[in-house]
Amino acid sequence: MRRTLGVVLCMLPLAVTFVAGAPQLRSVTEGVYSAAQAERGQEVYRSQCNECHGNALQGGSGPPLSGDRFISNWSGRPLLELVDKIQNTMPFGKPGTVSRAQAVDLSAYILQSGKFPAGQAELSGDRLAQIAFPGERKLATPVAAATSAAVTLSPPEGNLAQLMRALAFPNANIIFNLQVKDPNVPTKREVGPDFDYVAWGAGVYTGWLPVEQAAIAIIETAPLFLTPGRVCQNGLPVPVDRPDWKKYTTELMEIGRIAKQAAIARKLDAFEEISEKLSDACQNCHRVYRRDAPGAMRCQ
């Protein structure tokens, strides 16, 4: 893989789009699973899922898998994403212990519990990308997030450089590190004679989970670049109203969303391109507001 060095943040929301000539998505309302398949899924659910999600899928320490909140969260999203999430990230703390077939059966049971009708044919893996939950997928915008932040959040505590170093830099580097480190390969950490909280904390979440968390951090924190009142390290105001600054922030969020979905799907090969896009997004902004200007002239 080509190594890409960079520093910060980005992301791209994955939306279901309909292109001319592309097949229309089927809805989960159209009988896409069989009753026998849902029954198998119920057995898997009872043995591996109900402790966190509740006996009736009502939620507990984990989110609900039925009801209005579940439908709202998955509105417009392809069923493939649900199956990928179950297979690759569940149960929490023991990811990878659910087979693909079990994840598909579990999805059938979830659909049955949500009162979506059963059909004659079983839900099969090759059809998952062509089936979606009803409704439109909701995509947050950084401008809306920043507007909300202006109303509900306290004034910024840190300047832009501090925010970048605290959040963007470490999480972007987790993404970049996938070019040289396979999260599927366990890492043995040497324990020193003196307890180190930082070293200990770095080993609590392993494998793909830190990658998912880094992508989420990029998505969630990018709108903070648009917080009114924030200043750059040199004391100049962050140009939150400039169209190009908003564009760079949006690009960062979009790449974060792509990274999140690739992490959930465990697509290591996708991160070569994701890392390049992330690096480009960072450099596009730095080129205008940071790199080519002396410290006193940055953020202009």
PDB file of N, CA and C in Angstrom, residues 18-116:
ATOM      1  N   PHE A  18     -30.126   6.726  -6.392  1.00  0.00           N
ATOM      2  CA  PHE A  18     -30.688   6.007  -7.521  1.00  0.00           C
ATOM      3  C   PHE A  18     -30.131   6.606  -8.796  1.00  0.00           C
ATOM      4  N   VAL A  19     -29.372   5.824  -9.509  1.00  0.00           N
ATOM      5  CA  VAL A  19     -28.735   6.288 -10.725  1.00  0.00           C
ATOM      6  C   VAL A  19     -29.510   5.740 -11.907  1.00  0.00           C
ATOM      7  N   ALA A  20     -29.553   6.499 -12.977  1.00  0.00           N
ATOM      8  CA  ALA A  20     -30.257   6.040 -14.165  1.00  0.00           C
ATOM      9  C   ALA A  20     -29.714   4.694 -14.600  1.00  0.00           C
ATOM     10  N   GLY A  21     -30.626   3.738 -14.771  1.00  0.00           N
ATOM     11  CA  GLY A  21     -30.202   2.417 -15.198  1.00  0.00           C
ATOM     12  C   GLY A  21     -29.896   1.484 -14.052  1.00  0.00           C
ATOM     13  N   ALA A  22     -29.765   2.014 -12.809  1.00  0.00           N
ATOM     14  CA  ALA A  22     -29.467   1.169 -11.659  1.00  0.00           C
ATOM     15  C   ALA A  22     -30.760   0.534 -11.163  1.00  0.00           C
ATOM     16  N   PRO A  23     -30.693  -0.689 -10.601  1.00  0.00           N
ATOM     17  CA  PRO A  23     -31.903  -1.353 -10.128  1.00  0.00           C
ATOM     18  C   PRO A  23     -32.502  -0.627  -8.935  1.00  0.00           C
ATOM     19  N   GLN A  24     -33.828  -0.562  -8.877  1.00  0.00           N
ATOM     20  CA  GLN A  24     -34.506   0.042  -7.745  1.00  0.00           C
ATOM     21  C   GLN A  24     -34.369  -0.865  -6.528  1.00  0.00           C
ATOM     22  N   LEU A  25     -34.229  -0.258  -5.359  1.00  0.00           N
ATOM     23  CA  LEU A  25     -34.137  -1.038  -4.136  1.00  0.00           C
ATOM     24  C   LEU A  25     -35.509  -1.577  -3.754  1.00  0.00           C
ATOM     25  N   ARG A  26     -35.532  -2.810  -3.283  1.00  0.00           N
ATOM     26  CA  ARG A  26     -36.754  -3.372  -2.714  1.00  0.00           C
ATOM     27  C   ARG A  26     -36.866  -2.905  -1.275  1.00  0.00           C
ATOM     28  N   SER A  27     -38.080  -2.868  -0.767  1.00  0.00           N
ATOM     29  CA  SER A  27     -38.303  -2.484   0.620  1.00  0.00           C
ATOM     30  C   SER A  27     -38.447  -3.730   1.486  1.00  0.00           C
ATOM     31  N   VAL A  28     -38.068  -3.615   2.748  1.00  0.00           N
ATOM     32  CA  VAL A  28     -38.244  -4.741   3.676  1.00  0.00           C
ATOM     33  C   VAL A  28     -39.719  -5.023   3.919  1.00  0.00           C
ATOM     34  N   THR A  29     -40.598  -4.165   3.419  1.00  0.00           N
ATOM     35  CA  THR A  29     -42.039  -4.398   3.549  1.00  0.00           C
ATOM     36  C   THR A  29     -42.553  -5.409   2.533  1.00  0.00           C
ATOM     37  N   GLU A  30     -41.687  -5.879   1.626  1.00  0.00           N
ATOM     38  CA  GLU A  30     -42.133  -6.703   0.502  1.00  0.00           C
ATOM     39  C   GLU A  30     -41.911  -8.196   0.707  1.00  0.00           C
ATOM     40  N   GLY A  31     -41.826  -8.654   1.939  1.00  0.00           N
ATOM     41  CA  GLY A  31     -41.676 -10.092   2.198  1.00  0.00           C
ATOM     42  C   GLY A  31     -40.334 -10.632   1.751  1.00  0.00           C
ATOM     43  N   VAL A  32     -39.264 -10.100   2.302  1.00  0.00           N
ATOM     44  CA  VAL A  32     -37.920 -10.429   1.812  1.00  0.00           C
ATOM     45  C   VAL A  32     -37.255 -11.566   2.589  1.00  0.00           C
ATOM     46  N   TYR A  33     -37.929 -12.110   3.598  1.00  0.00           N
ATOM     47  CA  TYR A  33     -37.373 -13.210   4.395  1.00  0.00           C
ATOM     48  C   TYR A  33     -38.458 -14.260   4.600  1.00  0.00           C
ATOM     49  N   SER A  34     -38.087 -15.426   5.108  1.00  0.00           N
ATOM     50  CA  SER A  34     -39.075 -16.472   5.372  1.00  0.00           C
ATOM     51  C   SER A  34     -39.306 -16.615   6.872  1.00  0.00           C
ATOM     52  N   ALA A  35     -40.462 -17.166   7.241  1.00  0.00           N
ATOM     53  CA  ALA A  35     -40.790 -17.369   8.654  1.00  0.00           C
ATOM     54  C   ALA A  35     -39.822 -18.350   9.303  1.00  0.00           C
ATOM     55  N   ALA A  36     -39.433 -19.388   8.558  1.00  0.00           N
ATOM     56  CA  ALA A  36     -38.488 -20.369   9.106  1.00  0.00           C
ATOM     57  C   ALA A  36     -37.138 -19.722   9.390  1.00  0.00           C
ATOM     58  N   GLN A  37     -36.746 -18.821   8.535  1.00  0.00           N
ATOM     59  CA  GLN A  37     -35.475 -18.114   8.732  1.00  0.00           C
ATOM     60  C   GLN A  37     -35.537 -17.236   9.981  1.00  0.00           C
ATOM     61  N   ALA A  38     -36.654 -16.552  10.180  1.00  0.00           N
ATOM     62  CA  ALA A  38     -36.817 -15.720  11.368  1.00  0.00           C
ATOM     63  C   ALA A  38     -36.807 -16.570  12.633  1.00  0.00           C
ATOM     64  N   GLU A  39     -37.349 -17.771  12.547  1.00  0.00           N
ATOM     65  CA  GLU A  39     -37.339 -18.671  13.710  1.00  0.00           C
ATOM     66  C   GLU A  39     -35.913 -19.068  14.077  1.00  0.00           C
ATOM     67  N   ARG A  40     -35.095 -19.335  13.068  1.00  0.00           N
ATOM     68  CA  ARG A  40     -33.682 -19.630  13.341  1.00  0.00           C
ATOM     69  C   ARG A  40     -32.997 -18.421  13.969  1.00  0.00           C
ATOM     70  N   GLY A  41     -33.314 -17.258  13.443  1.00  0.00           N
ATOM     71  CA  GLY A  41     -32.726 -16.042  13.985  1.00  0.00           C
ATOM     72  C   GLY A  41     -33.121 -15.802  15.429  1.00  0.00           C
ATOM     73  N   GLN A  42     -34.344 -16.174  15.776  1.00  0.00           N
ATOM     74  CA  GLN A  42     -34.790 -16.015  17.157  1.00  0.00           C
ATOM     75  C   GLN A  42     -33.964 -16.865  18.116  1.00  0.00           C
ATOM     76  N   GLU A  43     -33.606 -18.064  17.689  1.00  0.00           N
ATOM     77  CA  GLU A  43     -32.780 -18.930  18.531  1.00  0.00           C
ATOM     78  C   GLU A  43     -31.396 -18.313  18.750  1.00  0.00           C
ATOM     79  N   VAL A  44     -30.828 -17.761  17.689  1.00  0.00           N
ATOM     80  CA  VAL A  44     -29.522 -17.102  17.828  1.00  0.00           C
ATOM     81  C   VAL A  44     -29.654 -15.891  18.743  1.00  0.00           C
ATOM     82  N   TYR A  45     -30.733 -15.146  18.578  1.00  0.00           N
ATOM     83  CA  TYR A  45     -30.947 -13.953  19.399  1.00  0.00           C
ATOM     84  C   TYR A  45     -31.010 -14.311  20.877  1.00  0.00           C
ATOM     85  N   ARG A  46     -31.746 -15.354  21.200  1.00  0.00           N
ATOM     86  CA  ARG A  46     -31.895 -15.751  22.602  1.00  0.00           C
ATOM     87  C   ARG A  46     -30.564 -16.141  23.231  1.00  0.00           C
ATOM     88  N   SER A  47     -29.686 -16.727  22.428  1.00  0.00           N
ATOM     89  CA  SER A  47     -28.418 -17.207  22.983  1.00  0.00           C
ATOM     90  C   SER A  47     -27.331 -16.138  23.013  1.00  0.00           C
ATOM     91  N   GLN A  48     -27.431 -15.114  22.137  1.00  0.00           N
ATOM     92  CA  GLN A  48     -26.313 -14.178  22.024  1.00  0.00           C
ATOM     93  C   GLN A  48     -26.670 -12.696  22.117  1.00  0.00           C
ATOM     94  N   CYS A  49     -27.951 -12.360  22.060  1.00  0.00           N
ATOM     95  CA  CYS A  49     -28.293 -10.941  21.910  1.00  0.00           C
ATOM     96  C   CYS A  49     -29.182 -10.363  23.009  1.00  0.00           C
ATOM     97  N   ASN A  50     -30.037 -11.209  23.616  1.00  0.00           N
ATOM     98  CA  ASN A  50     -31.060 -10.621  24.492  1.00  0.00           C
ATOM     99  C   ASN A  50     -30.505 -10.013  25.769  1.00  0.00           C
ATOM    100  N   GLU A  51     -29.309 -10.413  26.179  1.00  0.00           N
ATOM    101  CA  GLU A  51     -28.736  -9.835  27.397  1.00  0.00           C
ATOM    102  C   GLU A  51     -28.553  -8.327  27.257  1.00  0.00           C
ATOM    103  N   CYS A  52     -28.157  -7.874  26.075  1.00  0.00           N
ATOM    104  CA  CYS A  52     -27.934  -6.438  25.845  1.00  0.00           C
ATOM    105  C   CYS A  52     -29.147  -5.736  25.240  1.00  0.00           C
ATOM    106  N   HIS A  53     -29.891  -6.443  24.380  1.00  0.00           N
ATOM    107  CA  HIS A  53     -30.962  -5.793  23.625  1.00  0.00           C
ATOM    108  C   HIS A  53     -32.362  -6.110  24.144  1.00  0.00           C
ATOM    109  N   GLY A  54     -32.463  -6.954  25.189  1.00  0.00           N
ATOM    110  CA  GLY A  54     -33.753  -7.227  25.800  1.00  0.00           C
ATOM    111  C   GLY A  54     -34.479  -8.400  25.176  1.00  0.00           C
ATOM    112  N   ASN A  55     -35.309  -9.061  25.983  1.00  0.00           N
ATOM    113  CA  ASN A  55     -36.031 -10.240  25.504  1.00  0.00           C
ATOM    114  C   ASN A  55     -36.973  -9.923  24.351  1.00  0.00           C
ATOM    115  N   ALA A  56     -37.504  -8.699  24.348  1.00  0.00           N
ATOM    116  CA  ALA A  56     -38.453  -8.302  23.308  1.00  0.00           C
ATOM    117  C   ALA A  56     -37.843  -7.295  22.335  1.00  0.00           C
ATOM    118  N   LEU A  57     -36.515  -7.264  22.256  1.00  0.00           N
ATOM    119  CA  LEU A  57     -35.777  -6.352  21.379  1.00  0.00           C
ATOM    120  C   LEU A  57     -36.022  -4.890  21.733  1.00  0.00           C
ATOM    121  N   GLN A  58     -36.447  -4.660  22.975  1.00  0.00           N
ATOM    122  CA  GLN A  58     -36.784  -3.304  23.405  1.00  0.00           C
ATOM    123  C   GLN A  58     -35.575  -2.474  23.781  1.00  0.00           C
ATOM    124  N   GLY A  59     -34.406  -3.105  23.849  1.00  0.00           N
ATOM    125  CA  GLY A  59     -33.198  -2.399  24.220  1.00  0.00           C
ATOM    126  C   GLY A  59     -32.881  -2.544  25.695  1.00  0.00           C
ATOM    127  N   GLY A  60     -31.640  -2.313  26.032  1.00  0.00           N
ATOM    128  CA  GLY A  60     -31.175  -2.370  27.413  1.00  0.00           C
ATOM    129  C   GLY A  60     -29.874  -1.622  27.472  1.00  0.00           C
ATOM    130  N   SER A  61     -28.788  -2.353  27.722  1.00  0.00           N
ATOM    131  CA  SER A  61     -27.478  -1.715  27.607  1.00  0.00           C
ATOM    132  C   SER A  61     -27.135  -1.460  26.146  1.00  0.00           C
ATOM    133  N   GLY A  62     -27.781  -2.189  25.245  1.00  0.00           N
ATOM    134  CA  GLY A  62     -27.669  -1.953  23.809  1.00  0.00           C
ATOM    135  C   GLY A  62     -28.926  -1.268  23.298  1.00  0.00           C
ATOM    136  N   PRO A  63     -28.899  -0.725  22.085  1.00  0.00           N
ATOM    137  CA  PRO A  63     -30.053  -0.003  21.558  1.00  0.00           C
ATOM    138  C   PRO A  63     -31.204  -0.939  21.218  1.00  0.00           C
ATOM    139  N   PRO A  64     -32.436  -0.415  21.119  1.00  0.00           N
ATOM    140  CA  PRO A  64     -33.566  -1.248  20.705  1.00  0.00           C
ATOM    141  C   PRO A  64     -33.403  -1.724  19.268  1.00  0.00           C
ATOM    142  N   LEU A  65     -33.924  -2.907  19.005  1.00  0.00           N
ATOM    143  CA  LEU A  65     -33.891  -3.472  17.658  1.00  0.00           C
ATOM    144  C   LEU A  65     -35.291  -3.574  17.070  1.00  0.00           C
ATOM    145  N   SER A  66     -36.223  -2.866  17.671  1.00  0.00           N
ATOM    146  CA  SER A  66     -37.583  -2.781  17.157  1.00  0.00           C
ATOM    147  C   SER A  66     -38.180  -1.463  17.621  1.00  0.00           C
ATOM    148  N   GLY A  67     -39.314  -1.115  17.051  1.00  0.00           N
ATOM    149  CA  GLY A  67     -39.985   0.107  17.466  1.00  0.00           C
ATOM    150  C   GLY A  67     -39.563   1.327  16.662  1.00  0.00           C
ATOM    151  N   ASP A  68     -40.144   2.457  17.025  1.00  0.00           N
ATOM    152  CA  ASP A  68     -39.950   3.687  16.262  1.00  0.00           C
ATOM    153  C   ASP A  68     -38.494   4.151  16.241  1.00  0.00           C
ATOM    154  N   ARG A  69     -37.799   4.025  17.369  1.00  0.00           N
ATOM    155  CA  ARG A  69     -36.410   4.489  17.413  1.00  0.00           C
ATOM    156  C   ARG A  69     -35.537   3.679  16.462  1.00  0.00           C
ATOM    157  N   PHE A  70     -35.750   2.373  16.433  1.00  0.00           N
ATOM    158  CA  PHE A  70     -34.965   1.526  15.536  1.00  0.00           C
ATOM    159  C   PHE A  70     -35.254   1.887  14.083  1.00  0.00           C
ATOM    160  N   ILE A  71     -36.527   2.008  13.746  1.00  0.00           N
ATOM    161  CA  ILE A  71     -36.900   2.325  12.367  1.00  0.00           C
ATOM    162  C   ILE A  71     -36.349   3.687  11.963  1.00  0.00           C
ATOM    163  N   SER A  72     -36.401   4.648  12.876  1.00  0.00           N
ATOM    164  CA  SER A  72     -35.873   5.975  12.568  1.00  0.00           C
ATOM    165  C   SER A  72     -34.367   5.929  12.309  1.00  0.00           C
ATOM    166  N   ASN A  73     -33.650   5.158  13.126  1.00  0.00           N
ATOM    167  CA  ASN A  73     -32.194   5.064  12.966  1.00  0.00           C
ATOM    168  C   ASN A  73     -31.798   4.410  11.652  1.00  0.00           C
ATOM    169  N   TRP A  74     -32.624   3.468  11.178  1.00  0.00           N
ATOM    170  CA  TRP A  74     -32.274   2.704   9.976  1.00  0.00           C
ATOM    171  C   TRP A  74     -33.058   3.140   8.745  1.00  0.00           C
ATOM    172  N   SER A  75     -33.814   4.196   8.841  1.00  0.00           N
ATOM    173  CA  SER A  75     -34.633   4.674   7.735  1.00  0.00           C
ATOM    174  C   SER A  75     -33.807   4.887   6.471  1.00  0.00           C
ATOM    175  N   GLY A  76     -34.233   4.229   5.378  1.00  0.00           N
ATOM    176  CA  GLY A  76     -33.587   4.411   4.086  1.00  0.00           C
ATOM    177  C   GLY A  76     -32.274   3.682   3.905  1.00  0.00           C
ATOM    178  N   ARG A  77     -31.807   2.980   4.909  1.00  0.00           N
ATOM    179  CA  ARG A  77     -30.495   2.328   4.810  1.00  0.00           C
ATOM    180  C   ARG A  77     -30.635   0.903   4.274  1.00  0.00           C
ATOM    181  N   PRO A  78     -29.676   0.441   3.487  1.00  0.00           N
ATOM    182  CA  PRO A  78     -29.752  -0.917   2.939  1.00  0.00           C
ATOM    183  C   PRO A  78     -29.606  -1.963   4.034  1.00  0.00           C
ATOM    184  N   LEU A  79     -30.285  -3.076   3.856  1.00  0.00           N
ATOM    185  CA  LEU A  79     -30.242  -4.165   4.830  1.00  0.00           C
ATOM    186  C   LEU A  79     -28.830  -4.719   4.979  1.00  0.00           C
ATOM    187  N   LEU A  80     -28.023  -4.569   3.938  1.00  0.00           N
ATOM    188  CA  LEU A  80     -26.639  -5.024   3.987  1.00  0.00           C
ATOM    189  C   LEU A  80     -25.896  -4.392   5.164  1.00  0.00           C
ATOM    190  N   GLU A  81     -26.162  -3.136   5.454  1.00  0.00           N
ATOM    191  CA  GLU A  81     -25.470  -2.458   6.553  1.00  0.00           C
ATOM    192  C   GLU A  81     -25.815  -3.089   7.895  1.00  0.00           C
ATOM    193  N   LEU A  82     -27.068  -3.484   8.074  1.00  0.00           N
ATOM    194  CA  LEU A  82     -27.470  -4.133   9.324  1.00  0.00           C
ATOM    195  C   LEU A  82     -26.784  -5.481   9.478  1.00  0.00           C
ATOM    196  N   VAL A  83     -26.764  -6.269   8.408  1.00  0.00           N
ATOM    197  CA  VAL A  83     -26.122  -7.588   8.467  1.00  0.00           C
ATOM    198  C   VAL A  83     -24.625  -7.441   8.724  1.00  0.00           C
ATOM    199  N   ASP A  84     -23.982  -6.499   8.043  1.00  0.00           N
ATOM    200  CA  ASP A  84     -22.549  -6.261   8.274  1.00  0.00           C
ATOM    201  C   ASP A  84     -22.283  -5.884   9.727  1.00  0.00           C
ATOM    202  N   LYS A  85     -23.129  -5.009  10.259  1.00  0.00           N
ATOM    203  CA  LYS A  85     -22.926  -4.560  11.642  1.00  0.00           C
ATOM    204  C   LYS A  85     -23.075  -5.724  12.617  1.00  0.00           C
ATOM    205  N   ILE A  86     -24.069  -6.571  12.402  1.00  0.00           N
ATOM    206  CA  ILE A  86     -24.267  -7.720  13.289  1.00  0.00           C
ATOM    207  C   ILE A  86     -23.082  -8.673  13.201  1.00  0.00           C
ATOM    208  N   GLN A  87     -22.701  -9.020  11.978  1.00  0.00           N
ATOM    209  CA  GLN A  87     -21.630 -10.007  11.812  1.00  0.00           C
ATOM    210  C   GLN A  87     -20.285  -9.495  12.312  1.00  0.00           C
ATOM    211  N   ASN A  88     -19.981  -8.252  12.036  1.00  0.00           N
ATOM    212  CA  ASN A  88     -18.627  -7.755  12.282  1.00  0.00           C
ATOM    213  C   ASN A  88     -18.425  -7.082  13.629  1.00  0.00           C
ATOM    214  N   THR A  89     -19.505  -6.645  14.267  1.00  0.00           N
ATOM    215  CA  THR A  89     -19.329  -5.887  15.513  1.00  0.00           C
ATOM    216  C   THR A  89     -20.055  -6.468  16.714  1.00  0.00           C
ATOM    217  N   MET A  90     -20.869  -7.483  16.518  1.00  0.00           N
ATOM    218  CA  MET A  90     -21.663  -8.039  17.608  1.00  0.00           C
ATOM    219  C   MET A  90     -21.270  -9.489  17.906  1.00  0.00           C
ATOM    220  N   PRO A  91     -21.501  -9.951  19.142  1.00  0.00           N
ATOM    221  CA  PRO A  91     -21.901  -9.186  20.324  1.00  0.00           C
ATOM    222  C   PRO A  91     -20.779  -8.243  20.753  1.00  0.00           C
ATOM    223  N   PHE A  92     -21.135  -7.184  21.431  1.00  0.00           N
ATOM    224  CA  PHE A  92     -20.127  -6.228  21.858  1.00  0.00           C
ATOM    225  C   PHE A  92     -19.134  -6.927  22.786  1.00  0.00           C
ATOM    226  N   GLY A  93     -17.871  -6.736  22.501  1.00  0.00           N
ATOM    227  CA  GLY A  93     -16.825  -7.393  23.281  1.00  0.00           C
ATOM    228  C   GLY A  93     -16.403  -8.729  22.713  1.00  0.00           C
ATOM    229  N   LYS A  94     -17.226  -9.293  21.814  1.00  0.00           N
ATOM    230  CA  LYS A  94     -16.890 -10.575  21.183  1.00  0.00           C
ATOM    231  C   LYS A  94     -17.204 -10.530  19.690  1.00  0.00           C
ATOM    232  N   PRO A  95     -16.742  -9.501  18.990  1.00  0.00           N
ATOM    233  CA  PRO A  95     -17.073  -9.401  17.560  1.00  0.00           C
ATOM    234  C   PRO A  95     -16.459 -10.544  16.772  1.00  0.00           C
ATOM    235  N   GLY A  96     -17.154 -10.921  15.692  1.00  0.00           N
ATOM    236  CA  GLY A  96     -16.640 -11.992  14.846  1.00  0.00           C
ATOM    237  C   GLY A  96     -17.094 -13.372  15.255  1.00  0.00           C
ATOM    238  N   THR A  97     -17.895 -13.475  16.320  1.00  0.00           N
ATOM    239  CA  THR A  97     -18.361 -14.792  16.768  1.00  0.00           C
ATOM    240  C   THR A  97     -19.703 -15.167  16.143  1.00  0.00           C
ATOM    241  N   VAL A  98     -20.317 -14.243  15.419  1.00  0.00           N
ATOM    242  CA  VAL A  98     -21.565 -14.516  14.702  1.00  0.00           C
ATOM    243  C   VAL A  98     -21.230 -14.733  13.232  1.00  0.00           C
ATOM    244  N   SER A  99     -21.673 -15.843  12.670  1.00  0.00           N
ATOM    245  CA  SER A  99     -21.384 -16.143  11.265  1.00  0.00           C
ATOM    246  C   SER A  99     -22.252 -15.284  10.350  1.00  0.00           C
ATOM    247  N   ARG A 100     -21.900 -15.269   9.076  1.00  0.00           N
ATOM    248  CA  ARG A 100     -22.692 -14.510   8.105  1.00  0.00           C
ATOM    249  C   ARG A 100     -24.117 -15.055   8.045  1.00  0.00           C
ATOM    250  N   ALA A 101     -24.255 -16.364   8.009  1.00  0.00           N
ATOM    251  CA  ALA A 101     -25.589 -16.966   7.941  1.00  0.00           C
ATOM    252  C   ALA A 101     -26.409 -16.600   9.176  1.00  0.00           C
ATOM    253  N   GLN A 102     -25.781 -16.617  10.344  1.00  0.00           N
ATOM    254  CA  GLN A 102     -26.491 -16.248  11.565  1.00  0.00           C
ATOM    255  C   GLN A 102     -26.894 -14.778  11.548  1.00  0.00           C
ATOM    256  N   ALA A 103     -26.024 -13.923  11.022  1.00  0.00           N
ATOM    257  CA  ALA A 103     -26.345 -12.497  10.945  1.00  0.00           C
ATOM    258  C   ALA A 103     -27.542 -12.255  10.027  1.00  0.00           C
ATOM    259  N   VAL A 104     -27.614 -13.000   8.935  1.00  0.00           N
ATOM    260  CA  VAL A 104     -28.756 -12.876   8.026  1.00  0.00           C
ATOM    261  C   VAL A 104     -30.026 -13.368   8.714  1.00  0.00           C
ATOM    262  N   ASP A 105     -29.935 -14.509   9.411  1.00  0.00           N
ATOM    263  CA  ASP A 105     -31.103 -15.029  10.135  1.00  0.00           C
ATOM    264  C   ASP A 105     -31.550 -14.064  11.228  1.00  0.00           C
ATOM    265  N   LEU A 106     -30.595 -13.482  11.938  1.00  0.00           N
ATOM    266  CA  LEU A 106     -30.933 -12.500  12.970  1.00  0.00           C
ATOM    267  C   LEU A 106     -31.656 -11.300  12.369  1.00  0.00           C
ATOM    268  N   SER A 107     -31.206 -10.868  11.202  1.00  0.00           N
ATOM    269  CA  SER A 107     -31.864  -9.743  10.534  1.00  0.00           C
ATOM    270  C   SER A 107     -33.301 -10.100  10.168  1.00  0.00           C
ATOM    271  N   ALA A 108     -33.513 -11.344   9.749  1.00  0.00           N
ATOM    272  CA  ALA A 108     -34.874 -11.796   9.447  1.00  0.00           C
ATOM    273  C   ALA A 108     -35.747 -11.747  10.699  1.00  0.00           C
ATOM    274  N   TYR A 109     -35.189 -12.167  11.826  1.00  0.00           N
ATOM    275  CA  TYR A 109     -35.947 -12.124  13.081  1.00  0.00           C
ATOM    276  C   TYR A 109     -36.247 -10.685  13.489  1.00  0.00           C
ATOM    277  N   ILE A 110     -35.295  -9.802  13.300  1.00  0.00           N
ATOM    278  CA  ILE A 110     -35.517  -8.385  13.613  1.00  0.00           C
ATOM    279  C   ILE A 110     -36.641  -7.817  12.742  1.00  0.00           C
ATOM    280  N   LEU A 111     -36.656  -8.183  11.464  1.00  0.00           N
ATOM    281  CA  LEU A 111     -37.728  -7.725  10.576  1.00  0.00           C
ATOM    282  C   LEU A 111     -39.073  -8.281  11.024  1.00  0.00           C
ATOM    283  N   GLN A 112     -39.097  -9.546  11.398  1.00  0.00           N
ATOM    284  CA  GLN A 112     -40.344 -10.152  11.874  1.00  0.00           C
ATOM    285  C   GLN A 112     -40.839  -9.436  13.136  1.00  0.00           C
ATOM    286  N   SER A 113     -39.927  -9.146  14.051  1.00  0.00           N
ATOM    287  CA  SER A 113     -40.300  -8.458  15.290  1.00  0.00           C
ATOM    288  C   SER A 113     -40.798  -7.046  15.015  1.00  0.00           C
ATOM    289  N   GLY A 114     -40.344  -6.460  13.930  1.00  0.00           N
ATOM    290  CA  GLY A 114     -40.799  -5.132  13.542  1.00  0.00           C
ATOM    291  C   GLY A 114     -42.074  -5.142  12.726  1.00  0.00           C
ATOM    292  N   LYS A 115     -42.715  -6.302  12.637  1.00  0.00           N
ATOM    293  CA  LYS A 115     -43.994  -6.461  11.926  1.00  0.00           C
ATOM    294  C   LYS A 115     -43.866  -6.325  10.412  1.00  0.00           C
ATOM    295  N   PHE A 116     -42.657  -6.493   9.897  1.00  0.00           N
ATOM    296  CA  PHE A 116     -42.508  -6.553   8.445  1.00  0.00           C
ATOM    297  C   PHE A 116     -42.885  -7.959   7.992  1.00  0.00           C
TER     298      PHE A 116
END
